[in-house]
mmCIF file of C-alpha atoms in Angstrom:
data_model
loop_
_atom_site.group_PDB
_atom_site.id
_atom_site.type_symbol
_atom_site.label_atom_id
_atom_site.label_comp_id
_atom_site.label_asym_id
_atom_site.label_seq_id
_atom_site.Cartn_x
_atom_site.Cartn_y
_atom_site.Cartn_z
ATOM 1 C CA UNK A 23 147.962 154.525 0.042
ATOM 2 C CA UNK A 24 145.028 155.080 -2.287
ATOM 3 C CA UNK A 25 144.305 154.289 -5.940
ATOM 4 C CA UNK A 26 141.227 155.804 -7.546
ATOM 5 C CA UNK A 27 139.751 153.344 -10.029
ATOM 6 C CA UNK A 28 136.533 155.036 -11.032
ATOM 7 C CA UNK A 29 136.887 158.793 -10.460
ATOM 8 C CA UNK A 30 133.756 159.710 -12.410
ATOM 9 C CA UNK A 31 131.545 157.606 -10.144
ATOM 10 C CA UNK A 32 133.383 158.936 -7.115
ATOM 11 C CA UNK A 33 132.596 162.536 -8.081
ATOM 12 C CA UNK A 34 129.068 161.620 -9.255
ATOM 13 C CA UNK A 35 128.118 160.211 -5.843
ATOM 14 C CA UNK A 36 129.860 163.109 -4.104
ATOM 15 C CA UNK A 37 127.733 165.598 -6.073
ATOM 16 C CA UNK A 38 124.517 163.666 -5.390
ATOM 17 C CA UNK A 39 125.264 163.576 -1.666
ATOM 18 C CA UNK A 40 126.063 167.307 -1.668
ATOM 19 C CA UNK A 41 122.807 168.155 -3.440
ATOM 20 C CA UNK A 42 120.954 165.920 -0.990
ATOM 21 C CA UNK A 43 122.473 167.840 1.929
ATOM 22 C CA UNK A 44 121.614 171.204 0.334
ATOM 23 C CA UNK A 45 117.946 170.429 -0.441
ATOM 24 C CA UNK A 46 116.585 172.607 2.422
ATOM 25 C CA UNK A 47 118.522 175.613 1.067
ATOM 26 C CA UNK A 48 117.422 174.891 -2.516
ATOM 27 C CA UNK A 49 113.760 174.793 -1.489
ATOM 28 C CA UNK A 50 113.675 178.350 -0.096
ATOM 29 C CA UNK A 51 114.079 180.245 -3.409
ATOM 30 C CA UNK A 52 111.687 177.894 -5.188
ATOM 31 C CA UNK A 53 108.995 178.405 -2.544
ATOM 32 C CA UNK A 54 109.570 182.172 -2.589
ATOM 33 C CA UNK A 55 108.460 182.253 -6.231
ATOM 34 C CA UNK A 56 105.048 180.896 -5.241
ATOM 35 C CA UNK A 57 104.444 183.111 -2.221
ATOM 36 C CA UNK A 58 104.635 186.578 -3.714
ATOM 37 C CA UNK A 59 101.754 188.966 -3.044
ATOM 38 C CA UNK A 60 99.173 189.125 -5.823
ATOM 39 C CA UNK A 61 98.315 192.293 -7.732
ATOM 40 C CA UNK A 62 95.056 192.511 -5.796
ATOM 41 C CA UNK A 63 96.999 192.434 -2.521
ATOM 42 C CA UNK A 64 99.357 195.142 -3.746
ATOM 43 C CA UNK A 65 96.389 197.317 -4.759
ATOM 44 C CA UNK A 66 94.777 196.856 -1.344
ATOM 45 C CA UNK A 67 98.088 197.760 0.305
ATOM 46 C CA UNK A 68 98.410 200.908 -1.825
ATOM 47 C CA UNK A 69 94.825 201.913 -1.010
ATOM 48 C CA UNK A 70 95.482 201.306 2.683
ATOM 49 C CA UNK A 71 98.528 203.572 2.610
ATOM 50 C CA UNK A 72 96.516 206.250 0.776
ATOM 51 C CA UNK A 73 93.696 206.075 3.338
ATOM 52 C CA UNK A 74 96.160 206.344 6.221
ATOM 53 C CA UNK A 75 97.767 209.378 4.614
ATOM 54 C CA UNK A 76 94.315 210.963 4.142
ATOM 55 C CA UNK A 77 93.410 210.169 7.749
ATOM 56 C CA UNK A 78 96.540 211.930 9.022
ATOM 57 C CA UNK A 79 95.402 215.103 7.267
ATOM 58 C CA UNK A 80 92.052 215.080 9.098
ATOM 59 C CA UNK A 81 91.716 216.359 12.635
ATOM 60 C CA UNK A 82 90.068 213.772 14.874
ATOM 61 C CA UNK A 83 88.445 216.432 17.076
ATOM 62 C CA UNK A 84 87.063 218.625 14.335
ATOM 63 C CA UNK A 85 85.893 215.999 11.824
ATOM 64 C CA UNK A 86 85.215 212.925 13.935
ATOM 65 C CA UNK A 87 82.624 211.374 11.582
ATOM 66 C CA UNK A 88 84.916 211.502 8.535
ATOM 67 C CA UNK A 89 87.856 210.311 10.635
ATOM 68 C CA UNK A 90 85.828 207.328 11.947
ATOM 69 C CA UNK A 91 84.616 206.443 8.452
ATOM 70 C CA UNK A 92 88.222 206.310 7.203
ATOM 71 C CA UNK A 93 89.210 204.284 10.275
ATOM 72 C CA UNK A 94 86.539 201.660 9.511
ATOM 73 C CA UNK A 95 87.772 201.396 5.908
ATOM 74 C CA UNK A 96 91.356 201.062 7.156
ATOM 75 C CA UNK A 97 90.342 198.337 9.640
ATOM 76 C CA UNK A 98 88.487 196.460 6.902
ATOM 77 C CA UNK A 99 91.478 196.608 4.525
ATOM 78 C CA UNK A 100 93.881 195.574 7.300
ATOM 79 C CA UNK A 101 91.777 192.522 8.150
ATOM 80 C CA UNK A 102 91.597 191.647 4.448
ATOM 81 C CA UNK A 103 95.387 191.921 4.158
ATOM 82 C CA UNK A 104 95.803 189.806 7.278
ATOM 83 C CA UNK A 105 93.616 187.044 5.814
ATOM 84 C CA UNK A 106 95.505 187.159 2.509
ATOM 85 C CA UNK A 107 98.792 187.018 4.406
ATOM 86 C CA UNK A 108 97.665 183.953 6.347
ATOM 87 C CA UNK A 109 96.534 182.244 3.133
ATOM 88 C CA UNK A 110 99.874 183.025 1.506
ATOM 89 C CA UNK A 111 101.770 181.715 4.540
ATOM 90 C CA UNK A 112 99.774 178.475 4.506
ATOM 91 C CA UNK A 113 100.386 178.085 0.788
ATOM 92 C CA UNK A 114 104.098 178.799 1.281
ATOM 93 C CA UNK A 115 104.427 176.089 3.950
ATOM 94 C CA UNK A 116 102.609 173.585 1.727
ATOM 95 C CA UNK A 117 104.799 174.417 -1.278
ATOM 96 C CA UNK A 118 108.000 174.240 0.782
ATOM 97 C CA UNK A 119 107.039 170.857 2.198
ATOM 98 C CA UNK A 120 105.998 169.448 -1.173
ATOM 99 C CA UNK A 121 109.079 170.688 -3.023
ATOM 100 C CA UNK A 122 111.345 169.436 -0.232
ATOM 101 C CA UNK A 123 109.792 165.964 -0.276
ATOM 102 C CA UNK A 124 109.831 165.734 -4.078
ATOM 103 C CA UNK A 125 113.460 166.896 -4.414
ATOM 104 C CA UNK A 126 114.646 164.617 -1.631
ATOM 105 C CA UNK A 127 112.743 161.661 -3.109
ATOM 106 C CA UNK A 128 114.184 162.224 -6.593
ATOM 107 C CA UNK A 129 117.738 162.529 -5.288
ATOM 108 C CA UNK A 130 117.364 159.521 -2.982
ATOM 109 C CA UNK A 131 115.884 157.436 -5.786
ATOM 110 C CA UNK A 132 118.741 158.472 -8.082
ATOM 111 C CA UNK A 133 121.297 157.477 -5.444
ATOM 112 C CA UNK A 134 119.609 154.112 -4.789
ATOM 113 C CA UNK A 135 119.300 153.253 -8.498
ATOM 114 C CA UNK A 136 122.908 154.303 -9.127
ATOM 115 C CA UNK A 137 124.116 152.261 -6.178
ATOM 116 C CA UNK A 138 122.227 149.252 -7.514
ATOM 117 C CA UNK A 139 123.623 149.674 -11.041
ATOM 118 C CA UNK A 140 127.223 150.114 -9.875
ATOM 119 C CA UNK A 141 127.147 147.869 -6.808
ATOM 120 C CA UNK A 142 129.989 145.626 -8.047
ATOM 121 C CA UNK A 143 132.193 148.520 -9.217
ATOM 122 C CA UNK A 144 135.051 149.362 -6.882
ATOM 123 C CA UNK A 145 135.601 153.111 -6.679
ATOM 124 C CA UNK A 146 138.839 153.141 -4.736
ATOM 125 C CA UNK A 147 141.502 150.573 -3.903
ATOM 126 C CA UNK A 148 143.243 150.997 -0.586
ATOM 127 C CA UNK A 149 146.786 149.729 -0.178
ATOM 128 C CA UNK A 150 147.663 147.789 2.911
ATOM 129 C CA UNK A 151 145.751 145.320 5.002
ATOM 130 C CA UNK A 152 142.559 146.656 6.534
ATOM 131 C CA UNK A 153 141.606 143.298 8.053
ATOM 132 C CA UNK A 154 138.649 144.127 10.254
ATOM 133 C CA UNK A 155 137.107 146.545 7.740
ATOM 134 C CA UNK A 156 137.910 144.764 4.456
ATOM 135 C CA UNK A 157 134.664 142.853 4.229
ATOM 136 C CA UNK A 158 132.549 145.885 5.096
ATOM 137 C CA UNK A 159 134.341 148.261 2.699
ATOM 138 C CA UNK A 160 134.175 145.938 -0.312
ATOM 139 C CA UNK A 161 130.581 144.732 0.089
ATOM 140 C CA UNK A 162 129.186 143.387 -2.371
ATOM 141 C CA UNK A 163 132.355 143.445 -4.542
ATOM 142 C CA UNK A 164 134.942 140.631 -4.333
ATOM 143 C CA UNK A 165 138.105 142.725 -4.809
ATOM 144 C CA UNK A 166 140.122 142.955 -1.565
ATOM 145 C CA UNK A 167 140.666 146.417 -0.036
ATOM 146 C CA UNK A 168 138.150 148.000 -2.415
ATOM 147 C CA UNK A 169 135.684 150.728 -1.432
ATOM 148 C CA UNK A 170 132.355 150.245 -3.207
ATOM 149 C CA UNK A 171 129.509 152.649 -3.926
ATOM 150 C CA UNK A 172 127.547 151.646 -0.819
ATOM 151 C CA UNK A 173 130.338 152.572 1.548
ATOM 152 C CA UNK A 174 131.303 155.660 -0.455
ATOM 153 C CA UNK A 175 127.746 157.024 -0.281
ATOM 154 C CA UNK A 176 127.655 156.502 3.483
ATOM 155 C CA UNK A 177 131.055 158.152 3.946
ATOM 156 C CA UNK A 178 130.148 161.040 1.627
ATOM 157 C CA UNK A 179 126.776 161.686 3.245
ATOM 158 C CA UNK A 180 128.160 161.732 6.765
ATOM 159 C CA UNK A 181 131.186 163.842 5.807
ATOM 160 C CA UNK A 182 129.307 166.413 3.739
ATOM 161 C CA UNK A 183 126.517 166.859 6.255
ATOM 162 C CA UNK A 184 129.050 167.238 9.056
ATOM 163 C CA UNK A 185 131.109 169.792 7.116
ATOM 164 C CA UNK A 186 128.081 171.807 5.956
ATOM 165 C CA UNK A 187 126.271 171.821 9.299
ATOM 166 C CA UNK A 188 128.107 174.863 10.778
ATOM 167 C CA UNK A 189 127.857 176.761 7.501
ATOM 168 C CA UNK A 190 124.136 176.188 6.947
ATOM 169 C CA UNK A 191 122.998 176.570 10.566
#
């Protein structure tokens, strides 16, 4: 029923389509590398924890002035951490978006260039008469019942994305 003519290209396009479908999952670890807290943030966090521990040791009734002074320092450090967290979150979203766009563009460009280079190469020959689909499957190649790179990329993309959708969701 099926004769594989160019198995390397078949697998090559299958891998490219799989990577294209997995780009959102590949972006997450890359973006995580850029959004780690800085040493300054870690030091502020450690100081905040120390101040809170010191504040717990002080009685609010007996030493109200000292307790309030520590509370103001804690509030200041918390607001500083909140600002740093917002900056990091904004940076993380920008990095995720940029990396996603760049990866998707590189993969798409690779697929388009490869399809252009191998546009007349049949990947698979189907046995039998597929009359209504023959012209579509072999475009732009002239070999009857052939499946070319254009059709294979469409079939691979749709199939892989459909199969991976329940797993990745």
